PDB file of C-alpha atoms (C1' of nucleotides) in Angstrom:
ATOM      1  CA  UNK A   1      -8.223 -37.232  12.808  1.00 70.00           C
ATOM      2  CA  UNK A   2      -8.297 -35.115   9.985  1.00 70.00           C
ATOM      3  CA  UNK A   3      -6.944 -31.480  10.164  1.00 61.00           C
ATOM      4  CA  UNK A   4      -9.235 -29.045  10.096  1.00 59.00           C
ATOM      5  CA  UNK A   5      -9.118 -26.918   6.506  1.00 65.00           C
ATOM      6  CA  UNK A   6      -8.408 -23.502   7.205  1.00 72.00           C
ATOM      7  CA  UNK A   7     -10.376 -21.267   4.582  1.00 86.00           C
ATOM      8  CA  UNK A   8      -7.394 -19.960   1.902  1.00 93.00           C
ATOM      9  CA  UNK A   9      -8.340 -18.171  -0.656  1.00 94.00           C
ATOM     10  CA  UNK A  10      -6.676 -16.681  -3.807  1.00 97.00           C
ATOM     11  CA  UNK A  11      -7.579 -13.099  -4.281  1.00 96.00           C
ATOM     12  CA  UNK A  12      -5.358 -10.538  -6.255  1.00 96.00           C
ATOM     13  CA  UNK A  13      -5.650  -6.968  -8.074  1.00 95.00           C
ATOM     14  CA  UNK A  14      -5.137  -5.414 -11.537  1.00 96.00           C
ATOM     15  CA  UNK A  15      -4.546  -3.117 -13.033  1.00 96.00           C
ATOM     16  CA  UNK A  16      -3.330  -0.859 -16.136  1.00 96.00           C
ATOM     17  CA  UNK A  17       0.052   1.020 -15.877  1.00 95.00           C
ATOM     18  CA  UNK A  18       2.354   3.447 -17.921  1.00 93.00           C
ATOM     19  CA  UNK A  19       6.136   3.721 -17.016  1.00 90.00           C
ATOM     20  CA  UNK A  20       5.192   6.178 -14.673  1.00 90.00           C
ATOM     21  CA  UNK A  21       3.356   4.143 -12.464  1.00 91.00           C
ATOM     22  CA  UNK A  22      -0.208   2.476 -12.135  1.00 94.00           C
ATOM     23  CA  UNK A  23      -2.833   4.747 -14.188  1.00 96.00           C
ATOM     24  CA  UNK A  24      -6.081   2.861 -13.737  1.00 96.00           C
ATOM     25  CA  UNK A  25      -7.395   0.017 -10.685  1.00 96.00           C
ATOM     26  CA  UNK A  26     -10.388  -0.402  -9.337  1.00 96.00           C
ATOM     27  CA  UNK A  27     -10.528   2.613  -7.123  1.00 96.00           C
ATOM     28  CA  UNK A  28      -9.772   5.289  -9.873  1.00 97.00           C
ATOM     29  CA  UNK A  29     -12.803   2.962 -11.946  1.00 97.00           C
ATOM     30  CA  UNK A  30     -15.245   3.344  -9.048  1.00 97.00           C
ATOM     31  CA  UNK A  31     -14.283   7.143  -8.983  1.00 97.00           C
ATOM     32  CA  UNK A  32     -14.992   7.727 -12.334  1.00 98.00           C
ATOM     33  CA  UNK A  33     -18.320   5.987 -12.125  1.00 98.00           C
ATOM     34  CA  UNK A  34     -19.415   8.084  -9.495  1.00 97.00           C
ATOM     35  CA  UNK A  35     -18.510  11.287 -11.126  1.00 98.00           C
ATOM     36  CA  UNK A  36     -20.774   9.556 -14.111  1.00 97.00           C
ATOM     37  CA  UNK A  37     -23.288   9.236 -12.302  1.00 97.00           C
ATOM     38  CA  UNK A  38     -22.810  12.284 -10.044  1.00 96.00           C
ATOM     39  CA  UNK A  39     -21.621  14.593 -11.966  1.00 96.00           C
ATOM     40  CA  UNK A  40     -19.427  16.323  -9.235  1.00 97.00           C
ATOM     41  CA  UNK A  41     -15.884  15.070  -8.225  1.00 97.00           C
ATOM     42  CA  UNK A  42     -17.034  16.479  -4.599  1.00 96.00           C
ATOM     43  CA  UNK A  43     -20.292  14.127  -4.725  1.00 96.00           C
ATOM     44  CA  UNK A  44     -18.152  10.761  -5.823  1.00 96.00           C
ATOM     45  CA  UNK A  45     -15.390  11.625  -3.096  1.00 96.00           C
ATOM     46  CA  UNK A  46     -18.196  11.925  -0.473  1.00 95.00           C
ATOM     47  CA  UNK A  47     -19.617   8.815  -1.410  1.00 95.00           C
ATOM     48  CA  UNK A  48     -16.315   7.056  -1.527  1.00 95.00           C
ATOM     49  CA  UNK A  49     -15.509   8.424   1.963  1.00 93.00           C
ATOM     50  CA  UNK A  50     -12.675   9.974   0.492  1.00 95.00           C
ATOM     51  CA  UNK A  51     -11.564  13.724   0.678  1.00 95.00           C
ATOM     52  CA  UNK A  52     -11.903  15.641  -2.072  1.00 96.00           C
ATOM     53  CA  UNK A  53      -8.204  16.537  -2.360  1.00 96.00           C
ATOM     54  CA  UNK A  54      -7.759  12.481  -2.692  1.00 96.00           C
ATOM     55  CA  UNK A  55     -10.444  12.967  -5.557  1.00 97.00           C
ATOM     56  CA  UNK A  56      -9.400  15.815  -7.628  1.00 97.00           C
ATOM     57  CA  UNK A  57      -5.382  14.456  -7.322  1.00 97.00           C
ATOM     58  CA  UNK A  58      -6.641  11.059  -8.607  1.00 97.00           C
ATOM     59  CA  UNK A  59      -8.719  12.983 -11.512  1.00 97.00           C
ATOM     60  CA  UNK A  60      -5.825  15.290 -11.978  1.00 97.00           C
ATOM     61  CA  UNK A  61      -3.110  12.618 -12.440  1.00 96.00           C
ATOM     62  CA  UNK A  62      -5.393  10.660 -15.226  1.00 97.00           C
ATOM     63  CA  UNK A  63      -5.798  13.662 -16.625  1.00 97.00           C
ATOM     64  CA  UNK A  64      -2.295  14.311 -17.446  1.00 95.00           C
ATOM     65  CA  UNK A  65      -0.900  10.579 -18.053  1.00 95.00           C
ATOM     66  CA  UNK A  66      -3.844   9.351 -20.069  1.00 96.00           C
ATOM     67  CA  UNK A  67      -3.368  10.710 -24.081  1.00 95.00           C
ATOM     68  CA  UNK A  68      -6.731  12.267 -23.345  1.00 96.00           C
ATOM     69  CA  UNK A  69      -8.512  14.088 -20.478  1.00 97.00           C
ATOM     70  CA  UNK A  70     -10.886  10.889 -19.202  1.00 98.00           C
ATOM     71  CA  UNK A  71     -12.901  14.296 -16.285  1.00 98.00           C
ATOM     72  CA  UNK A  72     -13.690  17.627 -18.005  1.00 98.00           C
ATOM     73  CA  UNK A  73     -14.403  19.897 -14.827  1.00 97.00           C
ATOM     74  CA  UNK A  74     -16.045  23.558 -14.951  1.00 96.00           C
ATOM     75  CA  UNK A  75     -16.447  25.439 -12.065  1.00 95.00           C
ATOM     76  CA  UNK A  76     -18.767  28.493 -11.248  1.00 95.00           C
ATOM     77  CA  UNK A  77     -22.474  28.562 -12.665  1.00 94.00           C
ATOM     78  CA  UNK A  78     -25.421  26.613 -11.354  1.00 91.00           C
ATOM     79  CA  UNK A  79     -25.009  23.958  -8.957  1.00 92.00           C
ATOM     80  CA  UNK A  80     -21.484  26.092  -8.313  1.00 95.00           C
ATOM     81  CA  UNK A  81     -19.561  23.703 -10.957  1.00 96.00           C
ATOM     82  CA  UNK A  82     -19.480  20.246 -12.625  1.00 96.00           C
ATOM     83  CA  UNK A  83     -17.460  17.331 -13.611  1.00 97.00           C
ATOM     84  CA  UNK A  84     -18.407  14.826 -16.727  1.00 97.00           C
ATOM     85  CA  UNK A  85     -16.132  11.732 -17.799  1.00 98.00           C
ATOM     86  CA  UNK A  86     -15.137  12.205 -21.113  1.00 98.00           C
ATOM     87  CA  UNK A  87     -15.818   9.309 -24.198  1.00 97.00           C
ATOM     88  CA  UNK A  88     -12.217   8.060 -23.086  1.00 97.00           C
ATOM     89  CA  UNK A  89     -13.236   7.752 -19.608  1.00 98.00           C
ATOM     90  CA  UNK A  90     -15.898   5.847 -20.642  1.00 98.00           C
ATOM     91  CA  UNK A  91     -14.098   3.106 -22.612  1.00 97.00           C
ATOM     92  CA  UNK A  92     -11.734   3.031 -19.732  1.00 97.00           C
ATOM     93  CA  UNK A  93     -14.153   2.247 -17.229  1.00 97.00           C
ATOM     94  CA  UNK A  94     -15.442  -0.146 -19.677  1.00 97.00           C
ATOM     95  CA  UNK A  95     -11.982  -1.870 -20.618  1.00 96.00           C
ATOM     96  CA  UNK A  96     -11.488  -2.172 -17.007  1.00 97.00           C
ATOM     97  CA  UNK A  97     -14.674  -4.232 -16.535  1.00 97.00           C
ATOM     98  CA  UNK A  98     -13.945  -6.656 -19.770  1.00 97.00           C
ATOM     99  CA  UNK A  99     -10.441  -6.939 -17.829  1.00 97.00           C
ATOM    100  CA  UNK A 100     -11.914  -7.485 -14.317  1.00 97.00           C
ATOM    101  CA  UNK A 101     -14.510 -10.164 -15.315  1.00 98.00           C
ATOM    102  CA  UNK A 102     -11.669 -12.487 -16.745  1.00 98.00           C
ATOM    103  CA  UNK A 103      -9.539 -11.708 -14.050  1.00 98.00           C
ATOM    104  CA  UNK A 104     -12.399 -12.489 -11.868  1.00 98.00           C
ATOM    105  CA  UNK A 105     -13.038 -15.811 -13.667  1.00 98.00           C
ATOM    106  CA  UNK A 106      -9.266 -16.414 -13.224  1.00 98.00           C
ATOM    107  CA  UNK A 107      -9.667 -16.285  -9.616  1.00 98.00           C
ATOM    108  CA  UNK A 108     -12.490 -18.690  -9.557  1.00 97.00           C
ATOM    109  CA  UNK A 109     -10.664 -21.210 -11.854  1.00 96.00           C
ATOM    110  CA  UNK A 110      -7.515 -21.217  -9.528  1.00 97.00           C
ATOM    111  CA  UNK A 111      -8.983 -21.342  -6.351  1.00 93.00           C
ATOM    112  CA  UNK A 112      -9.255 -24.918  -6.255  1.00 88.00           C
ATOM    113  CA  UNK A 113      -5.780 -25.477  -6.857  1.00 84.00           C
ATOM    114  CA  UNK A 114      -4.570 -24.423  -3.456  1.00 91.00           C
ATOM    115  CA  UNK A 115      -3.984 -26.760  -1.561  1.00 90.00           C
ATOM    116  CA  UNK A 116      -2.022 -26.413   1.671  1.00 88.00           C
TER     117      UNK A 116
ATOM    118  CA  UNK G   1      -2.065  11.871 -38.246  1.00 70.00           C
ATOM    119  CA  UNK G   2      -1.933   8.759 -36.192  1.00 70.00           C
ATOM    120  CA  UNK G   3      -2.100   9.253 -32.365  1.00 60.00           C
ATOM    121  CA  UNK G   4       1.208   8.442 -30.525  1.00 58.00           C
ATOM    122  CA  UNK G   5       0.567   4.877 -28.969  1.00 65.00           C
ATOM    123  CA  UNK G   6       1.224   4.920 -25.010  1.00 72.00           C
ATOM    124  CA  UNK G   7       2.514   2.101 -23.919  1.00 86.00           C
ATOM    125  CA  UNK G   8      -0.070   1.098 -21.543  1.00 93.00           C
ATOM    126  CA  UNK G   9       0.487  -2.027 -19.970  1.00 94.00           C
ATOM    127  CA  UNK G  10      -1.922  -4.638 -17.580  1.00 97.00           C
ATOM    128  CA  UNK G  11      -0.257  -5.943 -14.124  1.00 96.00           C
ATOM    129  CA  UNK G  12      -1.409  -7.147 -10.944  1.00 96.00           C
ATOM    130  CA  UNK G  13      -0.988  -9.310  -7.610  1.00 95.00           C
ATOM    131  CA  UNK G  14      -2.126 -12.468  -6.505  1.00 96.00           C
ATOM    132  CA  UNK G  15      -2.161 -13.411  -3.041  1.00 96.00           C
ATOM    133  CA  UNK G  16      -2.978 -15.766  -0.451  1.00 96.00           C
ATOM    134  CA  UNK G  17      -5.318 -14.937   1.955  1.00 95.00           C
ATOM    135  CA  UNK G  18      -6.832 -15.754   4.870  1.00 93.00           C
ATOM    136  CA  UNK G  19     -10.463 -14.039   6.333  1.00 90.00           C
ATOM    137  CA  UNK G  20      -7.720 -12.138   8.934  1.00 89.00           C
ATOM    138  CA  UNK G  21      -5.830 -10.893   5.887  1.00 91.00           C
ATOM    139  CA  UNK G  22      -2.786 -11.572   2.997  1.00 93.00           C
ATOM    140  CA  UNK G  23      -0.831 -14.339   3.878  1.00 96.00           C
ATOM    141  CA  UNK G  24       1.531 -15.070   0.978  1.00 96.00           C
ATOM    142  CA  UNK G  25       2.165 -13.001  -1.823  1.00 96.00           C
ATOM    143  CA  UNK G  26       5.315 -12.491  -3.935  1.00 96.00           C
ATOM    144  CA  UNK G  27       7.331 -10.985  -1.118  1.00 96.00           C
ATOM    145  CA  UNK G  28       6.913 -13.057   1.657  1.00 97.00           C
ATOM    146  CA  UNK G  29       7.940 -16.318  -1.095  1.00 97.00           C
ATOM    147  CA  UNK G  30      11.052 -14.593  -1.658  1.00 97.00           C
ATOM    148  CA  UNK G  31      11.715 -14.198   1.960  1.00 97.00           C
ATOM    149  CA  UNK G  32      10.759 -17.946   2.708  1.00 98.00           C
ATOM    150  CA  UNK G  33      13.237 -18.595  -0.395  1.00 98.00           C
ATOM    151  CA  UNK G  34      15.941 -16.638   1.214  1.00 97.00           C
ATOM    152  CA  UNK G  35      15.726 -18.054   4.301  1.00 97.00           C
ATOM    153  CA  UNK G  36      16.028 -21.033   3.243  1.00 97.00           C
ATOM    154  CA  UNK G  37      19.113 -20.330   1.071  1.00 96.00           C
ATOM    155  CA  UNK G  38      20.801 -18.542   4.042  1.00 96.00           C
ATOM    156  CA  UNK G  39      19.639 -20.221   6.743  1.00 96.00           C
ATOM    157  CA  UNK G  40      18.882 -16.686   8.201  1.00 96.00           C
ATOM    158  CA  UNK G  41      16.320 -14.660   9.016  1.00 97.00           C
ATOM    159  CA  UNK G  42      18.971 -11.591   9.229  1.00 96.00           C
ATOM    160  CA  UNK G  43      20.511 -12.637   6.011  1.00 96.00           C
ATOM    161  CA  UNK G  44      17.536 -12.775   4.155  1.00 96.00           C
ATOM    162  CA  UNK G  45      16.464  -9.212   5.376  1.00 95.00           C
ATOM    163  CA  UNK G  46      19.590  -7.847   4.672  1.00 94.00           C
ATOM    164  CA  UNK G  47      19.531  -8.866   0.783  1.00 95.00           C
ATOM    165  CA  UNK G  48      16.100  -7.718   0.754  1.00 94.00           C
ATOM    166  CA  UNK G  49      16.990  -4.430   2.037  1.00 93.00           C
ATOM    167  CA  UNK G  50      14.312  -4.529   4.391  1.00 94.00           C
ATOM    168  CA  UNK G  51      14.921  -4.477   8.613  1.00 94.00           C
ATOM    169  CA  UNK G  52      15.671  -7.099  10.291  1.00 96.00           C
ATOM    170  CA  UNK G  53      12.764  -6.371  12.567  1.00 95.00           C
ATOM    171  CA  UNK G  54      10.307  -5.903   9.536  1.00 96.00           C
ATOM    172  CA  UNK G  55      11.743  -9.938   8.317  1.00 97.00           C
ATOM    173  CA  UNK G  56      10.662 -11.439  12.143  1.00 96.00           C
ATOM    174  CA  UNK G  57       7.388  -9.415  11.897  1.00 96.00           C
ATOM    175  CA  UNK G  58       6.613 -11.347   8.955  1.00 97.00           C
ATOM    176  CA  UNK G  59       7.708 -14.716   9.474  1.00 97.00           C
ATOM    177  CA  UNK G  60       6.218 -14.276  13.264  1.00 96.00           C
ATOM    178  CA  UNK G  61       2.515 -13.427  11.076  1.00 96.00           C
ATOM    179  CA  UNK G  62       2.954 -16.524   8.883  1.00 97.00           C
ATOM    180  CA  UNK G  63       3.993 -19.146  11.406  1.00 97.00           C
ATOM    181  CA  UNK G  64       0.968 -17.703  13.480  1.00 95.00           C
ATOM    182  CA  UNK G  65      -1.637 -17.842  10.976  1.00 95.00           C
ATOM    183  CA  UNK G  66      -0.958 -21.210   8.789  1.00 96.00           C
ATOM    184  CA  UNK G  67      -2.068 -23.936  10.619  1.00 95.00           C
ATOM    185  CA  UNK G  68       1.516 -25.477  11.055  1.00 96.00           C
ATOM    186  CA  UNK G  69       4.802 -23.413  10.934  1.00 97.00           C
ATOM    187  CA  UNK G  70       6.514 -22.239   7.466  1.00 98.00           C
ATOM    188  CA  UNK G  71       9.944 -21.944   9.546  1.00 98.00           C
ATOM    189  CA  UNK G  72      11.468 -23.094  12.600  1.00 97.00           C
ATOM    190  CA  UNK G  73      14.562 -20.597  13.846  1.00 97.00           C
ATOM    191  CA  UNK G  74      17.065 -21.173  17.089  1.00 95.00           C
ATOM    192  CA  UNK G  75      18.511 -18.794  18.869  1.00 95.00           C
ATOM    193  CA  UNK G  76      22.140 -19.409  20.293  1.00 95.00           C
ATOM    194  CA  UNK G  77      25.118 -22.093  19.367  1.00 93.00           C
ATOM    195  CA  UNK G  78      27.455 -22.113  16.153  1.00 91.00           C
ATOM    196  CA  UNK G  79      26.778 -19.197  13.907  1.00 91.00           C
ATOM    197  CA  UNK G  80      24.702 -17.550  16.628  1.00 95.00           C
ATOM    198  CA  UNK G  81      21.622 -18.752  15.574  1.00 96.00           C
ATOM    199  CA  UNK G  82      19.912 -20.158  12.245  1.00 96.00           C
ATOM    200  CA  UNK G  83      16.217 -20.480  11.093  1.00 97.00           C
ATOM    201  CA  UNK G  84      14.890 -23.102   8.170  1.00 97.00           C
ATOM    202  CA  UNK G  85      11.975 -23.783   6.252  1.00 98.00           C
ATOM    203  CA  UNK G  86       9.751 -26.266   6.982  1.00 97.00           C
ATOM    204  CA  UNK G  87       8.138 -28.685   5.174  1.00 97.00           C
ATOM    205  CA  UNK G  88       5.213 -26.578   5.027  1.00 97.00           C
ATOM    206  CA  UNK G  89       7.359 -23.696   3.970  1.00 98.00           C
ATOM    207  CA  UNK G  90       8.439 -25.417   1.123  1.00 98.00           C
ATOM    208  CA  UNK G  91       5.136 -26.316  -0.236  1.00 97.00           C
ATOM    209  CA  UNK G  92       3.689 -23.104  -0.212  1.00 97.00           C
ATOM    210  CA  UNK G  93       6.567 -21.491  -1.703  1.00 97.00           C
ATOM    211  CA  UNK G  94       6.089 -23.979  -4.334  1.00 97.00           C
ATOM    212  CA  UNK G  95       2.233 -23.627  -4.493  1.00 96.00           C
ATOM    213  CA  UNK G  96       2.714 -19.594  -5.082  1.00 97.00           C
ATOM    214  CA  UNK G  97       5.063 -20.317  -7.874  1.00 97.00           C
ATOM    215  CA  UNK G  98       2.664 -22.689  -9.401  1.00 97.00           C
ATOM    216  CA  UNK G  99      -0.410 -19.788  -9.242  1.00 97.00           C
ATOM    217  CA  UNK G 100       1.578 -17.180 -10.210  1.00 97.00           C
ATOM    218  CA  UNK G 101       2.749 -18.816 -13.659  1.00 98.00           C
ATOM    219  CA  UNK G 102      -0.682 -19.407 -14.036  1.00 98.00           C
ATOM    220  CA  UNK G 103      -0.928 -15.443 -13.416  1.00 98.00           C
ATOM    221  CA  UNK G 104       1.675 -14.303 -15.914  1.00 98.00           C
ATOM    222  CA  UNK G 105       0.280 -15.834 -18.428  1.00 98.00           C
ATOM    223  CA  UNK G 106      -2.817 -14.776 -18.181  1.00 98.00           C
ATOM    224  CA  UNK G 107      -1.221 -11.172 -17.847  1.00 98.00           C
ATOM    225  CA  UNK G 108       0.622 -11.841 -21.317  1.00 97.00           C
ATOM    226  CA  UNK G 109      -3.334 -13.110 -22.633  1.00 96.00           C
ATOM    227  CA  UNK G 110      -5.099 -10.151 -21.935  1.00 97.00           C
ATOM    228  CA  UNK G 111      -2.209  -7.744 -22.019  1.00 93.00           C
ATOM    229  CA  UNK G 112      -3.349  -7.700 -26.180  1.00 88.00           C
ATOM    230  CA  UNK G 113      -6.850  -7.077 -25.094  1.00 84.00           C
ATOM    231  CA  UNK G 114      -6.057  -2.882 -23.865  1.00 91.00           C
ATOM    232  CA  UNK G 115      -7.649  -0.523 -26.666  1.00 89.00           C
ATOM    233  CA  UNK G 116      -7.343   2.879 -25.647  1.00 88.00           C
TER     234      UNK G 116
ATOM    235  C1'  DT R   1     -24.431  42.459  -7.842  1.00 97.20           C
ATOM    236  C1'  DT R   2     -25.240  38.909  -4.458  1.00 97.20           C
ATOM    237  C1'  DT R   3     -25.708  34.164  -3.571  1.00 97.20           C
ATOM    238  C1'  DC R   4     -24.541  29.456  -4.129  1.00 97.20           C
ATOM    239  C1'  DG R   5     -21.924  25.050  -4.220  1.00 97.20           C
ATOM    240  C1'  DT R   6     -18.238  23.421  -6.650  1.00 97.20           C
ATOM    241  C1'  DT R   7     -13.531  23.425  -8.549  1.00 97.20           C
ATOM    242  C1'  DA R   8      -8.754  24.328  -7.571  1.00 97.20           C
ATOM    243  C1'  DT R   9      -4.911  25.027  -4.548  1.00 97.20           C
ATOM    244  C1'  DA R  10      -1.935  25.738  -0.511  1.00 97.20           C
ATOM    245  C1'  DT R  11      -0.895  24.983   4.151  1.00 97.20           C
ATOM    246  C1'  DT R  12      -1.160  22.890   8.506  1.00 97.20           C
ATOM    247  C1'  DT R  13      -2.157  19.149  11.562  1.00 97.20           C
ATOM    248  C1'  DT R  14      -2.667  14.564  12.594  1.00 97.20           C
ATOM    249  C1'  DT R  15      -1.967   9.816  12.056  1.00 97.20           C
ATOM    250  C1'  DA R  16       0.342   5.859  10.421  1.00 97.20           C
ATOM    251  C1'  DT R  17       4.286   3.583   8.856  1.00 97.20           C
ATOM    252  C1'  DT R  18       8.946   2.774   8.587  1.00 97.20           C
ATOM    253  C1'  DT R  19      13.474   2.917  10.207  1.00 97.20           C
ATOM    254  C1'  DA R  20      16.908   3.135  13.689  1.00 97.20           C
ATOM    255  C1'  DT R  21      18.682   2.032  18.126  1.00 97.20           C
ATOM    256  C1'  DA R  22      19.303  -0.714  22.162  1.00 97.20           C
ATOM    257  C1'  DT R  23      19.423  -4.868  24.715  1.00 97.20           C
ATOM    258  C1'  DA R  24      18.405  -9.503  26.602  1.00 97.20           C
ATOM    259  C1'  DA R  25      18.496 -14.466  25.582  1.00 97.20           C
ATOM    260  C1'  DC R  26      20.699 -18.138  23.596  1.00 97.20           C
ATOM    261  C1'  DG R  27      23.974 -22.252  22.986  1.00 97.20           C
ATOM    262  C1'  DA R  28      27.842 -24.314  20.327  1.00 97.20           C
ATOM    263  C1'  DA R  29      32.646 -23.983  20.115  1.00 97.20           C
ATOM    264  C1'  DA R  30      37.050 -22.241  21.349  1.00 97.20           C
TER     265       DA R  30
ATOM    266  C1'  DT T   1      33.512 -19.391  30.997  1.00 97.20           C
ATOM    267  C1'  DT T   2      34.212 -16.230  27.206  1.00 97.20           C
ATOM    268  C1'  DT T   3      33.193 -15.168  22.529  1.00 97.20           C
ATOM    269  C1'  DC T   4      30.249 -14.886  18.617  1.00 97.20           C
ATOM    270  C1'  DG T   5      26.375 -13.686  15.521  1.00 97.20           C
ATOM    271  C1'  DT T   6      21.724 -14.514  15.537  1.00 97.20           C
ATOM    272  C1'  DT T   7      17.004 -14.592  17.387  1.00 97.20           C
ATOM    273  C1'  DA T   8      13.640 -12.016  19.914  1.00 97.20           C
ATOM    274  C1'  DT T   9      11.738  -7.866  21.783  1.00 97.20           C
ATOM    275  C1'  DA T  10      10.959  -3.061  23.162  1.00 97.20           C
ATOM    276  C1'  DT T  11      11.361   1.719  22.573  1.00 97.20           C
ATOM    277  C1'  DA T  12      12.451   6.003  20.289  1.00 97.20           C
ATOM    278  C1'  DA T  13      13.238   8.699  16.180  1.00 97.20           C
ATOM    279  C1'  DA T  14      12.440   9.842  11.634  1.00 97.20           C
ATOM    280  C1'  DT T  15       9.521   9.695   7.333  1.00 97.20           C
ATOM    281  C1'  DA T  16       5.679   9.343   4.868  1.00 97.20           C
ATOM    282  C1'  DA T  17       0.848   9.391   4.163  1.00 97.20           C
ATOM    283  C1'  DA T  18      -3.542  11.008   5.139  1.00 97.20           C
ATOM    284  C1'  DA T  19      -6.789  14.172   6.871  1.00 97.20           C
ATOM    285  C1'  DA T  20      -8.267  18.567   8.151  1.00 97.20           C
ATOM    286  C1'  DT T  21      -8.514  23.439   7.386  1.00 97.20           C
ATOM    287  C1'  DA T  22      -8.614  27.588   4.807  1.00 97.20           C
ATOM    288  C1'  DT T  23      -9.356  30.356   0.829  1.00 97.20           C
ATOM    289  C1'  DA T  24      -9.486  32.103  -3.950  1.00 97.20           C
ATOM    290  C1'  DA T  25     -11.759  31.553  -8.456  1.00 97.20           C
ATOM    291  C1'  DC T  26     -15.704  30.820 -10.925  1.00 97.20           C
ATOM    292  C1'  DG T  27     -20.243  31.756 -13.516  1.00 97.20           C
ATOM    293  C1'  DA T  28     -25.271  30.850 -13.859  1.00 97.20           C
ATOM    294  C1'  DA T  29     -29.338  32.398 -11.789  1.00 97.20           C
ATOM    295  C1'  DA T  30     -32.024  35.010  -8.633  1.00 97.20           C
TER     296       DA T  30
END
DNA sequence: TTTCGTTATATTTTTATTTATATAACGAAA
DNA sequence: TTTCGTTATATAAATAAAAATATAACGAAA
């Protein structure tokens, strides 16, 4: 009787790190998109069910490690303030994408060679 | 004035996985490994640095959720006790290795690909 | 100058995770 | 049958992480 397959998959992350620890993954990618498209760090945090502490500290800390700001935040004024993701931020999220897809592919293409 | 270049760098994890979760990644081979060096469950926890209790946990989690063991330990007799890889063990430890070669060098590929 | 919703920050509270401690079960060998 | 170091398990203590709460700063627009 043959034994029944049990459904492995291969599944990983990546990312893009400095010495001082990992700078941008897929959470910090979907952040910035949402502030994109939000423009409001408070918005993307609500809509990542995240707090917006958690938001502004992830913000803050690409702010200072990447060579440029990726967020420029203002607060005060109408709508009571605003975030937009800088031209860096932009080629970031972008990078990140190019970098996903092959890693995605990667995935696919090794799948098949588990076998256990 | 040329812009200092940070040394950003790509990395990730690949993993086994089951629908109820990870089941292999890079620590839990190098557990299996040790184990089977040491013939020790204790042993291997201690070089890892990690509890003893923290070791069992895992190798409890793996021999549940492949379909056949990945080590068999005994309690009691000469040296108070021992554990050993099985078969199965062996082969996945051996199957990870294979993946993540596969992994590093497509790490080293697209490492050149970062631009920012 | 008052209102508004957001940014920015500190502090407290809660929850989760990890580590430490203790102890029973075990069986070969002395 | 006593000793030994390990496996196996439970519980408590200590740390760390996350979430909640509070509040000041801000500036455009009403």
């Amino acid at each position: 009787m043959m034994e029944k397959a049990a459904p492995l998959r291969l599944n990983g992350r990546i990312w893009i790190e400095l010495d001082s620890g990992r700078l941008l993954g897929p959470g910090r990618v979907e952040l910035l998109e949402r502030i994109k498209a939000s423009g409001s760090i408070r918005q993307a945090a609500l809509q990542m069910e995240m707090s917006y502490k958690q938001a502004w500290d992830l913000v803050n800390d690409m702010n200072d490690r990447f060579d440029t700001p990726v967020v420029i935040s203002h607060r005060g004024g109408k709508g009571g303030g605003s975030a937009v993701v800088t031209e860096k931020g932009l080629k970031a999220i972008e990078q990140y994408h190019i970098l996903d897809a092959s890693f995605k592919r990667f995935l696919e293409e090794n799948h098949k060679n588990i076998d256990l």
